[in-house]
Amino acid sequence: MSEQISDRGGLPGLVDRLKRFIPAKFRPGTVVVPVVRLSGVIGAVTPLRPGMSLAGVAKILERAFATRHARAVALVINSPGGSPVQSRQIYLRIRQLAAEKNLPVLVFVEDVAASGGYMIACAGDEIFCDPSSILGSIGVVGGSFGFQELIRKIGVERRLYTAGAHKATLDPFLPENPDDVARLKALQREIHAIFIALVKQSRGARLKGADDLLFTGEYWAGETSVSLGLADAVGDLRSTLRARFGEKVLTPVVAPASGILSRLLGRQSSGAGALTALDGMPGLPDELISALETRAIWAKFGF
């Protein structure tokens, strides 16, 4: 019996042969860096086409940080921004999971990580970008339209009833009130201060620019972003991870559920390139508005 085992390479040889049937990511000693893609406008665009939100990405983030043999988690971000609340909530969840699992987070920016997209990028221990990536836009913006002259010309009378002195603040069918504008700007300054504090806490001494440069809402291309400390280096995901973890590092993409039932129910996670079952239905005004709003946000950064 001992001779037969010896002829086949012994017990070590048997173990090596059995390893061939084990998926690579489950083999002892394998280095795994799960990858999560976070893309699109952040927050609710329309009820029929939600943007990236914590509810939409929480599960894939949790799956990524729970990956066996993970040495880090890589986030690929491509977002022009959106809701400051959802941006900060996603940022916090990433940092919470990183602390719980004691895993570093490496962020790779594609086209854009601006405004709320950059806030999420700050959840990374390191931020990498392409030379042509756009980063920054650390500011707060809000906009509306004024239709009071239009409805006057077409003979429409505005009838509005409120309880509360400021309930009709910035109503687009009423003349603009300077006091309303002042209150809005005060609110924006408060949110801006929260954004600035988050960036300073995350980037720390790596920030090289003055506050009146970095936090004006301006944005920059990759190389300049690195020189200002908004990013750490120019680099792509594959090359960076191989240089750091070896040529055999595994980078499985953690994606939302893609089964038939998930698609029919529209339960795929927003922010991961998923489409709902309602996409493509013609004659939906909300869809048109959503497309125009999304296009306008991306166009701000030249995309």
PDB file of N, CA, C and O in Angstrom, residues 210-265:
ATOM      1  N   ALA A 210      -5.118  75.246  -0.910  1.00  0.00           N
ATOM      2  CA  ALA A 210      -5.791  76.079   0.091  1.00  0.00           C
ATOM      3  C   ALA A 210      -7.295  75.861   0.010  1.00  0.00           C
ATOM      4  O   ALA A 210      -7.838  75.452  -1.017  1.00  0.00           O
ATOM      5  N   ASP A 211      -7.974  76.166   1.122  1.00  0.00           N
ATOM      6  CA  ASP A 211      -9.426  75.981   1.167  1.00  0.00           C
ATOM      7  C   ASP A 211     -10.142  76.762   0.074  1.00  0.00           C
ATOM      8  O   ASP A 211     -11.107  76.270  -0.523  1.00  0.00           O
ATOM      9  N   ASP A 212      -9.675  77.984  -0.191  1.00  0.00           N
ATOM     10  CA  ASP A 212     -10.362  78.814  -1.187  1.00  0.00           C
ATOM     11  C   ASP A 212     -10.077  78.361  -2.613  1.00  0.00           C
ATOM     12  O   ASP A 212     -10.570  78.967  -3.568  1.00  0.00           O
ATOM     13  N   LEU A 213      -9.302  77.301  -2.758  1.00  0.00           N
ATOM     14  CA  LEU A 213      -9.112  76.671  -4.069  1.00  0.00           C
ATOM     15  C   LEU A 213      -9.862  75.343  -4.125  1.00  0.00           C
ATOM     16  O   LEU A 213     -10.624  75.085  -5.066  1.00  0.00           O
ATOM     17  N   LEU A 214      -9.661  74.515  -3.101  1.00  0.00           N
ATOM     18  CA  LEU A 214     -10.196  73.156  -3.123  1.00  0.00           C
ATOM     19  C   LEU A 214     -11.710  73.098  -2.967  1.00  0.00           C
ATOM     20  O   LEU A 214     -12.351  72.194  -3.506  1.00  0.00           O
ATOM     21  N   PHE A 215     -12.285  74.039  -2.215  1.00  0.00           N
ATOM     22  CA  PHE A 215     -13.672  73.905  -1.810  1.00  0.00           C
ATOM     23  C   PHE A 215     -14.599  74.938  -2.440  1.00  0.00           C
ATOM     24  O   PHE A 215     -15.615  75.334  -1.860  1.00  0.00           O
ATOM     25  N   THR A 216     -14.252  75.376  -3.645  1.00  0.00           N
ATOM     26  CA  THR A 216     -15.075  76.350  -4.356  1.00  0.00           C
ATOM     27  C   THR A 216     -16.074  75.701  -5.303  1.00  0.00           C
ATOM     28  O   THR A 216     -16.875  76.395  -5.932  1.00  0.00           O
ATOM     29  N   GLY A 217     -16.033  74.383  -5.422  1.00  0.00           N
ATOM     30  CA  GLY A 217     -16.872  73.705  -6.400  1.00  0.00           C
ATOM     31  C   GLY A 217     -16.151  73.452  -7.703  1.00  0.00           C
ATOM     32  O   GLY A 217     -16.722  72.855  -8.624  1.00  0.00           O
ATOM     33  N   GLU A 218     -14.893  73.876  -7.800  1.00  0.00           N
ATOM     34  CA  GLU A 218     -14.104  73.641  -9.014  1.00  0.00           C
ATOM     35  C   GLU A 218     -13.712  72.168  -9.090  1.00  0.00           C
ATOM     36  O   GLU A 218     -13.667  71.467  -8.076  1.00  0.00           O
ATOM     37  N   TYR A 219     -13.405  71.706 -10.290  1.00  0.00           N
ATOM     38  CA  TYR A 219     -12.977  70.318 -10.473  1.00  0.00           C
ATOM     39  C   TYR A 219     -11.784  70.271 -11.417  1.00  0.00           C
ATOM     40  O   TYR A 219     -11.536  71.202 -12.186  1.00  0.00           O
ATOM     41  N   TRP A 220     -11.030  69.162 -11.334  1.00  0.00           N
ATOM     42  CA  TRP A 220      -9.763  69.065 -12.049  1.00  0.00           C
ATOM     43  C   TRP A 220      -9.596  67.689 -12.676  1.00  0.00           C
ATOM     44  O   TRP A 220     -10.246  66.723 -12.275  1.00  0.00           O
ATOM     45  N   ALA A 221      -8.672  67.607 -13.640  1.00  0.00           N
ATOM     46  CA  ALA A 221      -8.318  66.331 -14.256  1.00  0.00           C
ATOM     47  C   ALA A 221      -7.373  65.564 -13.325  1.00  0.00           C
ATOM     48  O   ALA A 221      -6.903  66.079 -12.309  1.00  0.00           O
ATOM     49  N   GLY A 222      -7.085  64.318 -13.697  1.00  0.00           N
ATOM     50  CA  GLY A 222      -6.375  63.398 -12.826  1.00  0.00           C
ATOM     51  C   GLY A 222      -5.052  63.865 -12.261  1.00  0.00           C
ATOM     52  O   GLY A 222      -4.836  63.850 -11.045  1.00  0.00           O
ATOM     53  N   GLU A 223      -4.139  64.291 -13.140  1.00  0.00           N
ATOM     54  CA  GLU A 223      -2.805  64.676 -12.677  1.00  0.00           C
ATOM     55  C   GLU A 223      -2.877  65.851 -11.697  1.00  0.00           C
ATOM     56  O   GLU A 223      -2.203  65.857 -10.662  1.00  0.00           O
ATOM     57  N   THR A 224      -3.674  66.836 -12.025  1.00  0.00           N
ATOM     58  CA  THR A 224      -3.818  67.989 -11.125  1.00  0.00           C
ATOM     59  C   THR A 224      -4.475  67.578  -9.816  1.00  0.00           C
ATOM     60  O   THR A 224      -4.096  68.068  -8.743  1.00  0.00           O
ATOM     61  N   SER A 225      -5.434  66.674  -9.886  1.00  0.00           N
ATOM     62  CA  SER A 225      -6.088  66.186  -8.670  1.00  0.00           C
ATOM     63  C   SER A 225      -5.079  65.527  -7.741  1.00  0.00           C
ATOM     64  O   SER A 225      -5.144  65.692  -6.514  1.00  0.00           O
ATOM     65  N   VAL A 226      -4.149  64.775  -8.321  1.00  0.00           N
ATOM     66  CA  VAL A 226      -3.102  64.143  -7.513  1.00  0.00           C
ATOM     67  C   VAL A 226      -2.203  65.207  -6.879  1.00  0.00           C
ATOM     68  O   VAL A 226      -1.866  65.133  -5.697  1.00  0.00           O
ATOM     69  N   SER A 227      -1.840  66.225  -7.654  1.00  0.00           N
ATOM     70  CA  SER A 227      -0.960  67.266  -7.121  1.00  0.00           C
ATOM     71  C   SER A 227      -1.637  68.059  -6.002  1.00  0.00           C
ATOM     72  O   SER A 227      -0.961  68.582  -5.105  1.00  0.00           O
ATOM     73  N   LEU A 228      -2.980  68.132  -6.035  1.00  0.00           N
ATOM     74  CA  LEU A 228      -3.718  68.843  -4.990  1.00  0.00           C
ATOM     75  C   LEU A 228      -4.049  67.950  -3.800  1.00  0.00           C
ATOM     76  O   LEU A 228      -4.581  68.418  -2.797  1.00  0.00           O
ATOM     77  N   GLY A 229      -3.750  66.667  -3.920  1.00  0.00           N
ATOM     78  CA  GLY A 229      -4.022  65.744  -2.831  1.00  0.00           C
ATOM     79  C   GLY A 229      -5.425  65.191  -2.812  1.00  0.00           C
ATOM     80  O   GLY A 229      -5.816  64.498  -1.865  1.00  0.00           O
ATOM     81  N   LEU A 230      -6.216  65.470  -3.845  1.00  0.00           N
ATOM     82  CA  LEU A 230      -7.557  64.901  -3.928  1.00  0.00           C
ATOM     83  C   LEU A 230      -7.509  63.426  -4.305  1.00  0.00           C
ATOM     84  O   LEU A 230      -8.460  62.676  -4.051  1.00  0.00           O
ATOM     85  N   ALA A 231      -6.439  62.994  -4.935  1.00  0.00           N
ATOM     86  CA  ALA A 231      -6.200  61.597  -5.263  1.00  0.00           C
ATOM     87  C   ALA A 231      -4.751  61.282  -4.910  1.00  0.00           C
ATOM     88  O   ALA A 231      -3.927  62.183  -4.721  1.00  0.00           O
ATOM     89  N   ASP A 232      -4.450  59.984  -4.824  1.00  0.00           N
ATOM     90  CA  ASP A 232      -3.108  59.578  -4.404  1.00  0.00           C
ATOM     91  C   ASP A 232      -2.174  59.284  -5.564  1.00  0.00           C
ATOM     92  O   ASP A 232      -0.962  59.500  -5.454  1.00  0.00           O
ATOM     93  N   ALA A 233      -2.718  58.765  -6.660  1.00  0.00           N
ATOM     94  CA  ALA A 233      -1.850  58.412  -7.784  1.00  0.00           C
ATOM     95  C   ALA A 233      -2.691  58.162  -9.022  1.00  0.00           C
ATOM     96  O   ALA A 233      -3.898  57.909  -8.934  1.00  0.00           O
ATOM     97  N   VAL A 234      -2.044  58.253 -10.152  1.00  0.00           N
ATOM     98  CA  VAL A 234      -2.657  57.842 -11.415  1.00  0.00           C
ATOM     99  C   VAL A 234      -2.404  56.346 -11.569  1.00  0.00           C
ATOM    100  O   VAL A 234      -1.268  55.875 -11.427  1.00  0.00           O
ATOM    101  N   GLY A 235      -3.452  55.600 -11.824  1.00  0.00           N
ATOM    102  CA  GLY A 235      -3.289  54.161 -11.971  1.00  0.00           C
ATOM    103  C   GLY A 235      -4.604  53.475 -12.277  1.00  0.00           C
ATOM    104  O   GLY A 235      -5.660  53.948 -11.859  1.00  0.00           O
ATOM    105  N   ASP A 236      -4.536  52.355 -13.011  1.00  0.00           N
ATOM    106  CA  ASP A 236      -5.733  51.577 -13.318  1.00  0.00           C
ATOM    107  C   ASP A 236      -5.831  50.407 -12.358  1.00  0.00           C
ATOM    108  O   ASP A 236      -4.852  50.019 -11.696  1.00  0.00           O
ATOM    109  N   LEU A 237      -7.000  49.834 -12.260  1.00  0.00           N
ATOM    110  CA  LEU A 237      -7.271  48.795 -11.279  1.00  0.00           C
ATOM    111  C   LEU A 237      -6.377  47.578 -11.462  1.00  0.00           C
ATOM    112  O   LEU A 237      -5.727  47.122 -10.507  1.00  0.00           O
ATOM    113  N   ARG A 238      -6.312  47.032 -12.662  1.00  0.00           N
ATOM    114  CA  ARG A 238      -5.580  45.776 -12.892  1.00  0.00           C
ATOM    115  C   ARG A 238      -4.097  45.928 -12.579  1.00  0.00           C
ATOM    116  O   ARG A 238      -3.516  45.119 -11.850  1.00  0.00           O
ATOM    117  N   SER A 239      -3.477  46.965 -13.118  1.00  0.00           N
ATOM    118  CA  SER A 239      -2.042  47.153 -12.908  1.00  0.00           C
ATOM    119  C   SER A 239      -1.722  47.428 -11.442  1.00  0.00           C
ATOM    120  O   SER A 239      -0.752  46.895 -10.889  1.00  0.00           O
ATOM    121  N   THR A 240      -2.545  48.263 -10.806  1.00  0.00           N
ATOM    122  CA  THR A 240      -2.288  48.630  -9.410  1.00  0.00           C
ATOM    123  C   THR A 240      -2.411  47.434  -8.486  1.00  0.00           C
ATOM    124  O   THR A 240      -1.554  47.210  -7.617  1.00  0.00           O
ATOM    125  N   LEU A 241      -3.459  46.637  -8.668  1.00  0.00           N
ATOM    126  CA  LEU A 241      -3.656  45.488  -7.795  1.00  0.00           C
ATOM    127  C   LEU A 241      -2.608  44.411  -8.036  1.00  0.00           C
ATOM    128  O   LEU A 241      -2.150  43.751  -7.088  1.00  0.00           O
ATOM    129  N   ARG A 242      -2.193  44.210  -9.267  1.00  0.00           N
ATOM    130  CA  ARG A 242      -1.141  43.220  -9.541  1.00  0.00           C
ATOM    131  C   ARG A 242       0.196  43.661  -8.955  1.00  0.00           C
ATOM    132  O   ARG A 242       0.952  42.837  -8.429  1.00  0.00           O
ATOM    133  N   ALA A 243       0.487  44.941  -9.047  1.00  0.00           N
ATOM    134  CA  ALA A 243       1.740  45.437  -8.486  1.00  0.00           C
ATOM    135  C   ALA A 243       1.763  45.278  -6.967  1.00  0.00           C
ATOM    136  O   ALA A 243       2.810  45.013  -6.374  1.00  0.00           O
ATOM    137  N   ARG A 244       0.603  45.416  -6.349  1.00  0.00           N
ATOM    138  CA  ARG A 244       0.538  45.379  -4.889  1.00  0.00           C
ATOM    139  C   ARG A 244       0.377  43.976  -4.335  1.00  0.00           C
ATOM    140  O   ARG A 244       0.960  43.640  -3.293  1.00  0.00           O
ATOM    141  N   PHE A 245      -0.403  43.121  -5.008  1.00  0.00           N
ATOM    142  CA  PHE A 245      -0.734  41.815  -4.447  1.00  0.00           C
ATOM    143  C   PHE A 245      -0.208  40.631  -5.259  1.00  0.00           C
ATOM    144  O   PHE A 245      -0.432  39.488  -4.870  1.00  0.00           O
ATOM    145  N   GLY A 246       0.471  40.886  -6.358  1.00  0.00           N
ATOM    146  CA  GLY A 246       1.015  39.800  -7.162  1.00  0.00           C
ATOM    147  C   GLY A 246       0.216  39.550  -8.423  1.00  0.00           C
ATOM    148  O   GLY A 246      -0.948  39.928  -8.541  1.00  0.00           O
ATOM    149  N   GLU A 247       0.849  38.893  -9.375  1.00  0.00           N
ATOM    150  CA  GLU A 247       0.243  38.661 -10.688  1.00  0.00           C
ATOM    151  C   GLU A 247      -0.995  37.767 -10.625  1.00  0.00           C
ATOM    152  O   GLU A 247      -1.846  37.825 -11.505  1.00  0.00           O
ATOM    153  N   LYS A 248      -1.098  36.937  -9.591  1.00  0.00           N
ATOM    154  CA  LYS A 248      -2.204  35.986  -9.523  1.00  0.00           C
ATOM    155  C   LYS A 248      -3.369  36.472  -8.668  1.00  0.00           C
ATOM    156  O   LYS A 248      -4.261  35.697  -8.330  1.00  0.00           O
ATOM    157  N   VAL A 249      -3.369  37.743  -8.311  1.00  0.00           N
ATOM    158  CA  VAL A 249      -4.472  38.264  -7.512  1.00  0.00           C
ATOM    159  C   VAL A 249      -5.787  38.105  -8.263  1.00  0.00           C
ATOM    160  O   VAL A 249      -5.867  38.331  -9.470  1.00  0.00           O
ATOM    161  N   LEU A 250      -6.819  37.679  -7.549  1.00  0.00           N
ATOM    162  CA  LEU A 250      -8.143  37.513  -8.138  1.00  0.00           C
ATOM    163  C   LEU A 250      -8.990  38.742  -7.833  1.00  0.00           C
ATOM    164  O   LEU A 250      -8.993  39.235  -6.706  1.00  0.00           O
ATOM    165  N   THR A 251      -9.714  39.228  -8.841  1.00  0.00           N
ATOM    166  CA  THR A 251     -10.521  40.436  -8.680  1.00  0.00           C
ATOM    167  C   THR A 251     -11.966  40.175  -9.116  1.00  0.00           C
ATOM    168  O   THR A 251     -12.438  40.702 -10.119  1.00  0.00           O
ATOM    169  N   PRO A 252     -12.700  39.352  -8.359  1.00  0.00           N
ATOM    170  CA  PRO A 252     -14.092  39.077  -8.734  1.00  0.00           C
ATOM    171  C   PRO A 252     -14.958  40.321  -8.581  1.00  0.00           C
ATOM    172  O   PRO A 252     -14.846  41.060  -7.596  1.00  0.00           O
ATOM    173  N   VAL A 253     -15.803  40.556  -9.566  1.00  0.00           N
ATOM    174  CA  VAL A 253     -16.732  41.683  -9.505  1.00  0.00           C
ATOM    175  C   VAL A 253     -17.971  41.261  -8.734  1.00  0.00           C
ATOM    176  O   VAL A 253     -18.618  40.267  -9.072  1.00  0.00           O
ATOM    177  N   VAL A 254     -18.285  41.996  -7.674  1.00  0.00           N
ATOM    178  CA  VAL A 254     -19.475  41.707  -6.874  1.00  0.00           C
ATOM    179  C   VAL A 254     -20.619  42.520  -7.455  1.00  0.00           C
ATOM    180  O   VAL A 254     -20.635  43.746  -7.362  1.00  0.00           O
ATOM    181  N   ALA A 255     -21.552  41.835  -8.081  1.00  0.00           N
ATOM    182  CA  ALA A 255     -22.647  42.500  -8.795  1.00  0.00           C
ATOM    183  C   ALA A 255     -23.974  42.209  -8.131  1.00  0.00           C
ATOM    184  O   ALA A 255     -24.102  41.245  -7.364  1.00  0.00           O
ATOM    185  N   PRO A 256     -24.993  43.020  -8.411  1.00  0.00           N
ATOM    186  CA  PRO A 256     -26.326  42.755  -7.847  1.00  0.00           C
ATOM    187  C   PRO A 256     -26.949  41.518  -8.448  1.00  0.00           C
ATOM    188  O   PRO A 256     -26.489  40.999  -9.470  1.00  0.00           O
ATOM    189  N   ALA A 257     -28.012  41.021  -7.812  1.00  0.00           N
ATOM    190  CA  ALA A 257     -28.721  39.843  -8.304  1.00  0.00           C
ATOM    191  C   ALA A 257     -29.201  40.086  -9.727  1.00  0.00           C
ATOM    192  O   ALA A 257     -29.661  41.172 -10.073  1.00  0.00           O
ATOM    193  N   SER A 258     -29.102  39.044 -10.554  1.00  0.00           N
ATOM    194  CA  SER A 258     -29.476  39.206 -11.962  1.00  0.00           C
ATOM    195  C   SER A 258     -30.431  38.124 -12.440  1.00  0.00           C
ATOM    196  O   SER A 258     -30.538  37.848 -13.619  1.00  0.00           O
ATOM    197  N   GLY A 259     -31.112  37.451 -11.510  1.00  0.00           N
ATOM    198  CA  GLY A 259     -32.056  36.415 -11.892  1.00  0.00           C
ATOM    199  C   GLY A 259     -33.289  36.984 -12.564  1.00  0.00           C
ATOM    200  O   GLY A 259     -33.567  38.181 -12.527  1.00  0.00           O
ATOM    201  N   ILE A 260     -34.077  36.102 -13.168  1.00  0.00           N
ATOM    202  CA  ILE A 260     -35.278  36.524 -13.881  1.00  0.00           C
ATOM    203  C   ILE A 260     -36.253  37.215 -12.934  1.00  0.00           C
ATOM    204  O   ILE A 260     -36.816  38.257 -13.245  1.00  0.00           O
ATOM    205  N   LEU A 261     -36.443  36.647 -11.734  1.00  0.00           N
ATOM    206  CA  LEU A 261     -37.378  37.229 -10.787  1.00  0.00           C
ATOM    207  C   LEU A 261     -36.927  38.618 -10.366  1.00  0.00           C
ATOM    208  O   LEU A 261     -37.743  39.539 -10.247  1.00  0.00           O
ATOM    209  N   SER A 262     -35.625  38.791 -10.165  1.00  0.00           N
ATOM    210  CA  SER A 262     -35.109  40.103  -9.775  1.00  0.00           C
ATOM    211  C   SER A 262     -35.382  41.132 -10.852  1.00  0.00           C
ATOM    212  O   SER A 262     -35.743  42.271 -10.577  1.00  0.00           O
ATOM    213  N   ARG A 263     -35.197  40.740 -12.111  1.00  0.00           N
ATOM    214  CA  ARG A 263     -35.427  41.683 -13.209  1.00  0.00           C
ATOM    215  C   ARG A 263     -36.901  42.040 -13.327  1.00  0.00           C
ATOM    216  O   ARG A 263     -37.265  43.190 -13.560  1.00  0.00           O
ATOM    217  N   LEU A 264     -37.776  41.033 -13.179  1.00  0.00           N
ATOM    218  CA  LEU A 264     -39.205  41.291 -13.312  1.00  0.00           C
ATOM    219  C   LEU A 264     -39.706  42.214 -12.214  1.00  0.00           C
ATOM    220  O   LEU A 264     -40.581  43.046 -12.433  1.00  0.00           O
ATOM    221  N   LEU A 265     -39.142  42.083 -11.024  1.00  0.00           N
ATOM    222  CA  LEU A 265     -39.574  42.898  -9.900  1.00  0.00           C
ATOM    223  C   LEU A 265     -38.827  44.207  -9.812  1.00  0.00           C
ATOM    224  O   LEU A 265     -39.127  45.050  -8.966  1.00  0.00           O
TER     225      LEU A 265
END
